[in-house]
Structure formats: C-alpha cells, structure tokens
CSV table of C-alpha atoms and ligand atoms in Angstrom, one decimal:
chain,number,residue,atom,x,y,z
A,1,MET,CA,125.1,-5.4,78.0
A,2,THR,CA,123.0,-2.9,76.0
A,3,LYS,CA,125.3,-0.4,74.3
A,4,VAL,CA,123.6,3.1,74.3
A,5,LEU,CA,124.5,6.3,72.5
A,6,LEU,CA,122.9,9.3,74.1
A,7,ASP,CA,122.4,12.5,72.1
A,8,CYS,CA,120.9,15.1,74.4
A,9,ASP,CA,120.4,18.9,74.9
A,10,THR,CA,120.9,18.8,78.7
A,11,GLY,CA,118.5,20.2,80.2
A,12,ILE,CA,116.9,19.2,83.4
A,13,ASP,CA,115.0,16.2,82.2
A,14,ASP,CA,117.9,15.2,79.9
A,15,SER,CA,120.0,15.2,83.1
A,16,LEU,CA,117.7,12.6,84.7
A,17,ALA,CA,117.8,10.6,81.4
A,18,LEU,CA,121.6,10.5,81.7
A,19,LEU,CA,121.4,9.4,85.3
A,20,TYR,CA,118.7,6.8,84.5
A,21,LEU,CA,121.0,5.2,81.8
A,22,LEU,CA,124.0,5.3,84.3
A,23,ALA,CA,121.9,3.5,86.9
A,24,GLN,CA,120.8,0.6,84.7
A,25,PRO,CA,123.3,-2.3,85.3
A,26,GLU,CA,122.6,-3.7,81.8
A,27,VAL,CA,123.5,-0.5,80.0
A,28,ARG,CA,127.0,0.4,78.8
A,29,LEU,CA,126.9,4.1,77.8
A,30,GLU,CA,129.2,4.5,74.7
A,31,ALA,CA,129.2,8.2,74.5
A,32,VAL,CA,127.2,11.3,75.3
A,33,ILE,CA,126.6,13.8,72.3
A,34,SER,CA,125.9,17.4,73.2
A,35,THR,CA,123.3,19.0,70.9
A,36,ALA,CA,122.3,22.6,71.0
A,37,GLY,CA,118.7,23.1,72.2
A,38,ASN,CA,117.6,23.9,75.7
A,39,VAL,CA,120.9,25.8,76.0
A,40,PRO,CA,123.8,26.3,73.6
A,41,ALA,CA,125.8,23.2,72.7
A,42,ARG,CA,128.9,24.1,74.7
A,43,GLN,CA,126.8,24.6,77.8
A,44,VAL,CA,125.1,21.3,77.1
A,45,SER,CA,128.6,19.7,76.9
A,46,GLN,CA,129.7,21.3,80.1
A,47,ASN,CA,126.5,20.0,81.8
A,48,ASN,CA,127.2,16.5,80.6
A,49,LEU,CA,130.9,16.6,81.6
A,50,SER,CA,129.7,18.0,85.1
A,51,TRP,CA,127.1,15.3,85.8
A,52,LEU,CA,129.6,12.6,84.7
A,53,GLU,CA,132.3,14.2,87.0
A,54,LEU,CA,129.8,14.3,89.9
A,55,VAL,CA,129.2,10.6,89.7
A,56,GLY,CA,132.8,9.6,89.0
A,57,ARG,CA,132.3,8.6,85.4
A,58,ASP,CA,134.8,10.8,83.6
A,59,ASP,CA,135.7,7.6,81.6
A,60,ILE,CA,132.5,8.2,79.4
A,61,GLU,CA,133.2,10.2,76.3
A,62,VAL,CA,131.4,13.5,75.8
A,63,CYS,CA,131.2,14.9,72.2
A,64,LEU,CA,130.4,18.5,71.2
A,65,GLY,CA,127.7,18.9,68.6
A,66,ALA,CA,127.1,21.6,65.9
A,67,ASP,CA,126.5,25.2,67.2
A,68,ALA,CA,123.2,25.6,65.3
A,69,PRO,CA,120.3,23.7,63.7
A,70,LEU,CA,120.6,22.7,60.0
A,71,ALA,CA,118.7,25.7,58.5
A,72,THR,CA,117.7,28.2,61.2
A,73,PRO,CA,119.4,30.1,64.0
A,74,LEU,CA,119.4,28.5,67.4
A,75,MET,CA,116.7,29.1,69.8
A,76,THR,CA,117.2,28.2,73.5
A,77,THR,CA,114.9,28.0,76.5
A,78,GLU,CA,116.8,29.1,79.6
A,79,GLU,CA,113.4,30.1,81.1
A,80,THR,CA,112.5,26.4,81.2
A,81,HIS,CA,115.7,24.8,82.3
A,82,GLY,CA,117.6,27.7,84.0
A,83,PRO,CA,120.4,30.0,82.8
A,84,LEU,CA,122.9,27.1,82.6
A,85,GLY,CA,120.3,24.4,81.7
A,86,VAL,CA,120.4,22.5,85.0
A,87,GLY,CA,118.0,24.6,87.1
A,88,TYR,CA,119.4,25.7,90.4
A,89,ALA,CA,121.9,22.8,90.5
A,90,GLU,CA,125.5,23.9,91.1
A,91,LEU,CA,127.6,21.2,89.4
A,92,PRO,CA,131.3,20.6,89.7
A,93,THR,CA,133.5,22.3,87.2
A,94,PRO,CA,134.6,19.5,84.8
A,95,GLN,CA,138.3,18.7,85.0
A,96,ARG,CA,138.4,17.3,81.4
A,97,ALA,CA,137.3,18.6,77.9
A,98,GLU,CA,135.1,17.0,75.2
A,99,SER,CA,136.7,14.4,73.0
A,100,HIS,CA,138.4,15.2,69.8
A,101,ARG,CA,135.4,14.0,67.6
A,102,SER,CA,132.2,15.8,66.7
A,103,GLY,CA,128.8,14.5,67.6
A,104,ALA,CA,128.3,13.5,63.9
A,105,GLN,CA,131.5,11.6,63.8
A,106,ALA,CA,130.6,9.8,67.0
A,107,TRP,CA,127.3,8.6,65.6
A,108,SER,CA,129.1,7.2,62.5
A,109,GLU,CA,132.2,5.7,64.1
A,110,ILE,CA,130.4,4.1,67.1
A,111,THR,CA,127.8,2.4,64.9
A,112,ARG,CA,130.5,1.2,62.6
A,113,ALA,CA,132.5,-0.2,65.6
A,114,TYR,CA,129.5,-2.1,66.8
A,115,PRO,CA,127.1,-2.7,63.9
A,116,GLY,CA,123.7,-4.0,64.9
A,117,GLU,CA,124.5,-3.4,68.7
A,118,VAL,CA,124.0,0.2,69.5
A,119,VAL,CA,120.8,1.7,70.8
A,120,GLY,CA,120.5,5.4,69.9
A,121,LEU,CA,118.6,7.7,72.1
A,122,VAL,CA,117.9,11.3,71.1
A,123,THR,CA,116.4,13.6,73.8
A,124,GLY,CA,117.1,16.9,72.1
A,125,PRO,CA,116.9,18.2,68.5
A,126,CYS,CA,118.1,15.7,65.8
A,127,THR,CA,120.7,18.1,64.4
A,128,ASN,CA,123.8,15.9,64.9
A,129,LEU,CA,122.1,12.7,63.9
A,130,ALA,CA,120.9,14.2,60.7
A,131,LEU,CA,124.4,15.7,60.0
A,132,ALA,CA,125.9,12.2,60.7
A,133,ILE,CA,123.4,10.5,58.3
A,134,ARG,CA,124.1,13.1,55.5
A,135,ASP,CA,127.8,11.9,55.6
A,136,ASP,CA,127.0,8.2,56.5
A,137,PRO,CA,123.6,7.0,55.2
A,138,GLY,CA,124.2,3.6,56.6
A,139,ILE,CA,123.7,4.7,60.2
A,140,PRO,CA,119.9,3.7,60.3
A,141,SER,CA,120.7,0.2,59.2
A,142,ARG,CA,123.5,-0.2,61.7
A,143,LEU,CA,121.5,0.8,64.8
A,144,ARG,CA,119.9,-1.9,66.9
A,145,ARG,CA,117.3,0.6,67.9
A,146,LEU,CA,116.7,4.3,67.8
A,147,VAL,CA,114.4,6.1,70.3
A,148,ILE,CA,113.7,9.8,69.9
A,149,MET,CA,111.8,12.1,72.3
A,150,GLY,CA,109.8,14.6,70.5
A,151,GLY,CA,106.8,15.5,68.4
A,152,ALA,CA,103.2,15.9,69.2
A,153,PHE,CA,100.5,14.2,67.1
A,154,HIS,CA,97.0,14.4,68.7
A,155,HIS,CA,98.1,16.8,71.4
A,156,PRO,CA,98.9,20.5,71.7
A,157,GLY,CA,102.5,21.6,71.1
A,158,ASN,CA,104.6,23.2,73.9
A,159,THR,CA,106.5,25.6,71.6
A,160,THR,CA,104.0,26.5,69.0
A,161,PRO,CA,100.3,25.5,69.1
A,162,THR,CA,101.1,22.3,67.2
A,163,SER,CA,105.0,21.8,67.6
A,164,GLU,CA,107.1,20.2,70.2
A,165,TRP,CA,110.4,21.8,71.3
A,166,ASN,CA,112.9,19.3,70.0
A,167,VAL,CA,111.2,19.4,66.5
A,168,ALA,CA,110.7,23.2,66.7
A,169,VAL,CA,114.3,23.9,67.3
A,170,ASP,CA,115.4,22.0,64.2
A,171,PRO,CA,112.4,20.7,62.0
A,172,GLU,CA,114.7,20.0,59.1
A,173,SER,CA,116.7,17.6,61.1
A,174,TRP,CA,113.7,15.6,62.1
A,175,HIS,CA,112.5,15.5,58.5
A,176,GLU,CA,115.9,14.3,57.3
A,177,VAL,CA,116.1,11.5,59.9
A,178,LEU,CA,112.5,10.4,59.1
A,179,MET,CA,113.2,10.4,55.3
A,180,ALA,CA,116.4,8.4,55.9
A,181,TYR,CA,114.3,5.7,57.7
A,182,GLN,CA,111.7,5.9,54.8
A,183,ALA,CA,114.5,5.2,52.4
A,184,VAL,CA,115.4,2.0,54.2
A,185,ALA,CA,111.8,0.9,54.9
A,186,GLY,CA,111.3,-2.8,54.3
A,187,THR,CA,115.0,-3.6,54.5
A,188,GLY,CA,115.0,-4.8,58.0
A,189,ALA,CA,116.2,-1.6,59.6
A,190,ALA,CA,114.5,-1.1,63.0
A,191,LEU,CA,112.1,1.8,62.6
A,192,PRO,CA,112.7,4.7,65.2
A,193,ILE,CA,110.5,4.8,68.2
A,194,LEU,CA,109.1,8.3,68.7
A,195,CYS,CA,108.0,9.4,72.3
A,196,PRO,CA,105.8,12.4,71.7
A,197,LEU,CA,104.2,14.9,74.1
A,198,ASP,CA,101.0,12.8,73.8
A,199,LEU,CA,102.6,10.3,76.1
A,200,THR,CA,105.4,12.1,77.8
A,201,GLU,CA,103.1,14.7,79.3
A,202,THR,CA,101.5,11.9,81.2
A,203,ILE,CA,104.8,11.2,82.9
A,204,GLU,CA,104.4,13.7,85.7
A,205,MET,CA,107.1,13.8,88.4
A,206,THR,CA,105.6,15.1,91.8
A,207,PRO,CA,107.4,16.1,95.0
A,208,ASP,CA,106.4,12.7,96.3
A,209,HIS,CA,108.6,11.0,93.7
A,210,VAL,CA,111.6,13.2,94.8
A,211,LEU,CA,110.9,12.3,98.4
A,212,ARG,CA,110.8,8.6,97.5
A,213,LEU,CA,114.1,9.0,95.4
A,214,ALA,CA,115.8,10.5,98.4
A,215,GLU,CA,114.5,7.8,100.7
A,216,ALA,CA,115.7,5.1,98.2
A,217,ALA,CA,119.1,6.7,98.3
A,218,GLY,CA,119.2,6.8,102.1
A,219,SER,CA,119.6,10.6,101.8
A,220,THR,CA,118.7,12.7,104.8
A,221,PRO,CA,116.7,14.7,105.4
A,222,ALA,CA,114.4,13.3,102.7
A,223,GLU,CA,112.9,16.7,101.6
A,224,VAL,CA,109.3,17.5,100.6
A,225,LEU,CA,109.3,20.2,97.9
A,226,SER,CA,106.3,22.4,97.7
A,227,GLY,CA,104.9,25.0,95.4
A,228,GLU,CA,104.5,27.2,98.5
A,229,ASP,CA,108.3,27.1,99.2
A,230,ASP,CA,110.3,30.3,98.3
A,231,ASP,CA,111.5,30.0,94.7
A,232,GLY,CA,115.2,29.0,94.4
A,233,GLY,CA,115.5,27.0,97.7
A,234,ARG,CA,118.5,24.8,97.9
A,235,SER,CA,118.5,21.2,99.1
A,236,VAL,CA,120.4,20.2,102.2
A,237,THR,CA,119.9,16.5,101.8
A,238,SER,CA,123.0,14.3,102.4
A,239,ASN,CA,123.5,12.5,99.2
A,240,PRO,CA,125.4,14.7,96.6
A,241,LEU,CA,123.6,13.3,93.6
A,242,ILE,CA,120.1,13.6,95.1
A,243,ARG,CA,121.0,17.2,96.4
A,244,ALA,CA,122.0,18.2,92.8
A,245,PHE,CA,119.0,16.6,91.2
A,246,THR,CA,116.7,18.1,93.7
A,247,ASP,CA,118.1,21.6,93.0
A,248,ALA,CA,117.7,21.0,89.3
A,249,VAL,CA,114.2,19.6,89.4
A,250,ARG,CA,112.9,22.4,91.8
A,251,PHE,CA,113.5,24.9,88.9
A,252,TYR,CA,111.5,22.6,86.6
A,253,PHE,CA,108.6,22.3,89.1
A,254,GLU,CA,108.5,26.1,89.4
A,255,PHE,CA,108.4,26.5,85.6
A,256,HIS,CA,105.4,24.1,85.3
A,257,ARG,CA,103.7,25.7,88.2
A,258,ASP,CA,104.1,29.1,86.6
A,259,HIS,CA,102.8,27.8,83.4
A,260,ASP,CA,99.5,26.4,84.8
A,261,SER,CA,100.6,22.7,84.8
A,262,GLY,CA,100.7,22.4,88.6
A,263,TYR,CA,103.6,21.8,90.8
A,264,ILE,CA,104.9,18.8,88.7
A,265,ALA,CA,107.5,18.2,86.1
A,266,HIS,CA,107.1,16.4,82.8
A,267,MET,CA,109.8,13.8,82.6
A,268,HIS,CA,109.9,13.5,78.8
A,269,ASP,CA,113.6,12.4,78.5
A,270,PRO,CA,113.9,9.8,81.3
A,271,PHE,CA,110.8,8.2,79.9
A,272,ALA,CA,112.4,8.0,76.4
A,273,ALA,CA,115.5,6.5,78.1
A,274,ALA,CA,113.4,3.9,79.8
A,275,VAL,CA,111.9,2.9,76.3
A,276,ALA,CA,115.4,2.8,74.8
A,277,VAL,CA,116.5,0.3,77.5
A,278,ASP,CA,113.1,-1.6,77.4
A,279,PRO,CA,110.7,-0.8,74.5
A,280,SER,CA,108.2,-3.3,76.0
A,281,ILE,CA,107.1,-0.7,78.5
A,282,ALA,CA,105.3,1.2,75.8
A,283,THR,CA,102.5,0.4,73.3
A,284,LEU,CA,103.8,1.3,69.9
A,285,ARG,CA,101.8,2.3,66.7
A,286,THR,CA,103.6,2.2,63.3
A,287,ALA,CA,102.9,4.8,60.7
A,288,PRO,CA,104.4,7.0,58.0
A,289,VAL,CA,105.6,10.2,59.8
A,290,ASP,CA,106.9,13.5,58.5
A,291,VAL,CA,107.3,17.1,59.6
A,292,GLU,CA,105.8,20.2,58.3
A,293,LEU,CA,108.6,22.6,57.2
A,294,ALA,CA,106.8,25.3,55.2
A,295,GLY,CA,103.7,26.2,57.1
A,296,SER,CA,103.7,29.7,58.4
A,297,LEU,CA,101.5,28.6,61.4
A,298,THR,CA,102.5,24.8,61.4
A,299,ARG,CA,106.2,24.7,60.8
A,300,GLY,CA,107.7,22.0,63.1
A,301,THR,CA,104.4,20.0,63.3
A,302,THR,CA,104.8,16.3,63.2
A,303,VAL,CA,102.1,14.4,61.2
A,304,ALA,CA,101.4,10.6,61.3
A,305,ASP,CA,99.6,9.2,58.2
A,306,HIS,CA,97.8,6.3,60.0
A,307,GLN,CA,95.4,5.8,57.1
A,308,HIS,CA,98.3,5.8,54.5
A,309,MET,CA,96.8,8.6,52.4
A,310,TRP,CA,100.3,9.7,51.3
A,311,GLY,CA,101.1,6.3,49.8
A,312,ARG,CA,104.4,6.2,51.7
A,313,PRO,CA,105.8,3.2,53.7
A,314,ASP,CA,105.8,3.2,57.5
A,315,ASN,CA,109.0,4.9,58.8
A,316,ALA,CA,108.4,5.2,62.5
A,317,ARG,CA,106.8,3.6,65.5
A,318,ILE,CA,105.0,6.0,67.9
A,319,ALA,CA,104.8,5.3,71.6
A,320,VAL,CA,101.1,5.7,72.4
A,321,ALA,CA,100.6,4.1,75.9
A,322,THR,CA,102.5,3.1,79.1
A,323,ASP,CA,102.2,2.8,82.8
A,324,PRO,CA,103.6,5.9,84.3
A,325,ALA,CA,103.5,4.5,87.9
A,326,ALA,CA,105.6,1.5,86.8
A,327,PHE,CA,108.0,3.8,85.1
A,328,PHE,CA,108.6,5.9,88.3
A,329,ASP,CA,108.8,2.8,90.4
A,330,ARG,CA,111.7,1.6,88.3
A,331,LEU,CA,113.3,5.1,88.1
A,332,ILE,CA,113.2,5.5,91.8
A,333,ASP,CA,114.5,2.0,92.5
A,334,THR,CA,117.4,2.2,90.0
A,335,VAL,CA,118.5,5.7,90.4
A,336,GLY,CA,118.0,5.7,94.1
A,337,GLY,CA,120.1,2.6,94.5
A,338,TYR,CA,122.8,4.1,92.1
A,339,ALA,CA,122.9,7.3,94.2
A,340,ARG,CA,123.1,5.3,97.4
A,341,GLY,CA,126.1,3.5,96.0
A,342,LEU,CA,127.9,6.8,95.3
A,343,ALA,CA,127.6,8.1,98.9
B,1,RIB,O1,109.5,19.1,74.6
B,1,RIB,C1,110.3,18.5,75.6
B,1,RIB,C2,111.6,18.2,75.2
B,1,RIB,O2,112.3,19.5,74.9
B,1,RIB,C3,112.5,17.6,76.3
B,1,RIB,O3,113.5,16.8,75.6
B,1,RIB,C4,113.2,18.8,77.0
B,1,RIB,O4,114.4,18.5,77.5
B,1,RIB,C5,113.4,19.7,75.8
B,1,RIB,O5,114.6,19.3,75.1
B,2,CA,CA1,115.9,17.3,76.1
C-alpha cells in the first residue's frame, strides 16, 4: 500500500484529487489537511469532511490548518470554485468534526509514525507544510515522496502575470519548503516533484470526460454538459458521487468558459494526485528552484535555474511532460469504478 498524506484547499479540482486517491486500490489515505486558499480553512475542512461523508469514509482523519498564510492576509477565490468551494455541489452536512491535531502536527506526527513511507501531496498553498517544517526540519528527509501542485515556469500565471494561485496565496511558504529541501540536497532526501501550470493547463477536462465518467459508474442518465446550458443547472444522474461531482465541475466549466479558456476545466490537482501515486506518468526535470518574494510586479513567481547560474544545488524536480489522454483514461476507469461500487 502507498501511504498518502493530502494537504489541500478544497476546491473543485482538489475534490477530484481526493476522490482519485480514494479510488486507487493501492493507496491508503492517512489524513487530509485543510489549508486556506480557494476558500477559508474552515470551509476547506467542511468540504473535506463532506466528501468523505458522502463516500462513507468518515474513518479518514481531517485536520484543520492555519487560518492565514505565513506573512500576508488570506486571499480566496470563490469566483473560481463557488461560494463554498465546491461549485454547485450540495454536499452532506458532516456528522463529525476535524481531529484534535493541527495540519502542521499531522505532517510531523504521521511522518514520524511511518518514516520513509509517506507520500505527501500538496494541492493548495504550502502554509501548513512550511509551519510543520519550521517545528520539525526532519520532515523532508522522512517523506518517501513529495508532490506539490503549483508554480509556473515558462508559462503565464493565473493569478498575476507570472504567478500561479497556490504560490501567490503564500509565497513565503513555498520559499521555506524549497529552502528546506535545498538544505538537505545531496543527503538522499527525495526532491519534491512540482506540477506547474506549464503542464497542468494541458490537463483539460471536457464534457465528454464527464459523460464517460458517468458511463463508467453506470450512472443514468449519463449527462452531456454544454456551454449552452443555463448556468447553474443541476445533475439528475443516478449515482450520488457522480451527481455531486457533476454539479461541482459545471461551475468550473462555466468559470473557464467565462475566462476565455473554452468550456473545459483544468484538472491541476487530480493530475498532481496521479503523479503522487505513480511519478512515472510524468517526465521530470531537476533544477534549483526558488520563489520571488520582493518583486513589486513579480512576487510569487517561481524561478528554475536550469543553467545553475545561482551556484545552488538542485532542490526540486519539475514535471514537464505527460500523456493527458492516458491520465483521463485512468481517472475515468478508477473513479468511475469507485463510484459504481458506492451505488
Ligand atoms: O492554480 C491552480 C491551483 O490553485 C489548483 O490547486 C486550484 O485548486 C487552486 O488551488
Ligand atoms: Ca487546490
């Protein structure tokens, strides 16, 4: 089994990353850490508890993270993910609360319990991972693997002209995590795998993928979403998980359509989850990486020094290529089968 620790800012694509992990038979999800980002931390936590309630996995621990980034006030993006962070989905009210321990405590205690075994996956800001490493600098060396969705290297930002959302929310946290890995460079610690917009914006979910997902789950009717539909339409498909996800992703399709990307949805976080489970699906390029913190125009910009001009050691691996169709085939097969099993 692959032990995975998910740290997310649930969010529509974070929701599918969570479902993707739950649908992989070889994955044991150790805990879900709720980080402020797309929506405030407490709403992220409610979303995580609600998705786990919907699929009958209230045995999986949910931890509440810090209320704000390390050095700046929180910015959220309800316009992207909906007022509650899950688009139009109406999820069950969770019957349980978060666990007693904070997100930072969970990072430290779970990697101490299973040294060398835990795969960390961050699909939101790195706030809680950075807080954890401040108190426990041994975390990078105890992680089997770390995958982080975020950054943009040779690609426009989605939050500022050069900065990607997860970094833009908390640039200091990204800088601290990257410097922690620079400090252990050459000691055998597995360098973090970064999944930047350069690659994740090629992972375009279409209405046909949603149709195929419903069909794989045996959900009827298998619905074809369209940019011509009235905004806010609700799914009537039979499978409760497919229905909830369809309502969530419809909001995301509308957001992308309204921002000139077409009636598609970039599936940043589920792709990072797939890399966490099987890094071989991506081509990786190692480099020294850091984040601009002081630039008036460029704060939150990730920079890769491929030519080693800084004289620093490599501290990250950047996912630069993949096969999007193969990713969607696996997502549809595994999540569709998982949803079918819940019906
Ligand atoms: O820039 C995309 C990332 O920001 C994704 O993780 C999305 O969920 C938001 O958190
Ligand atoms: Ca996210």
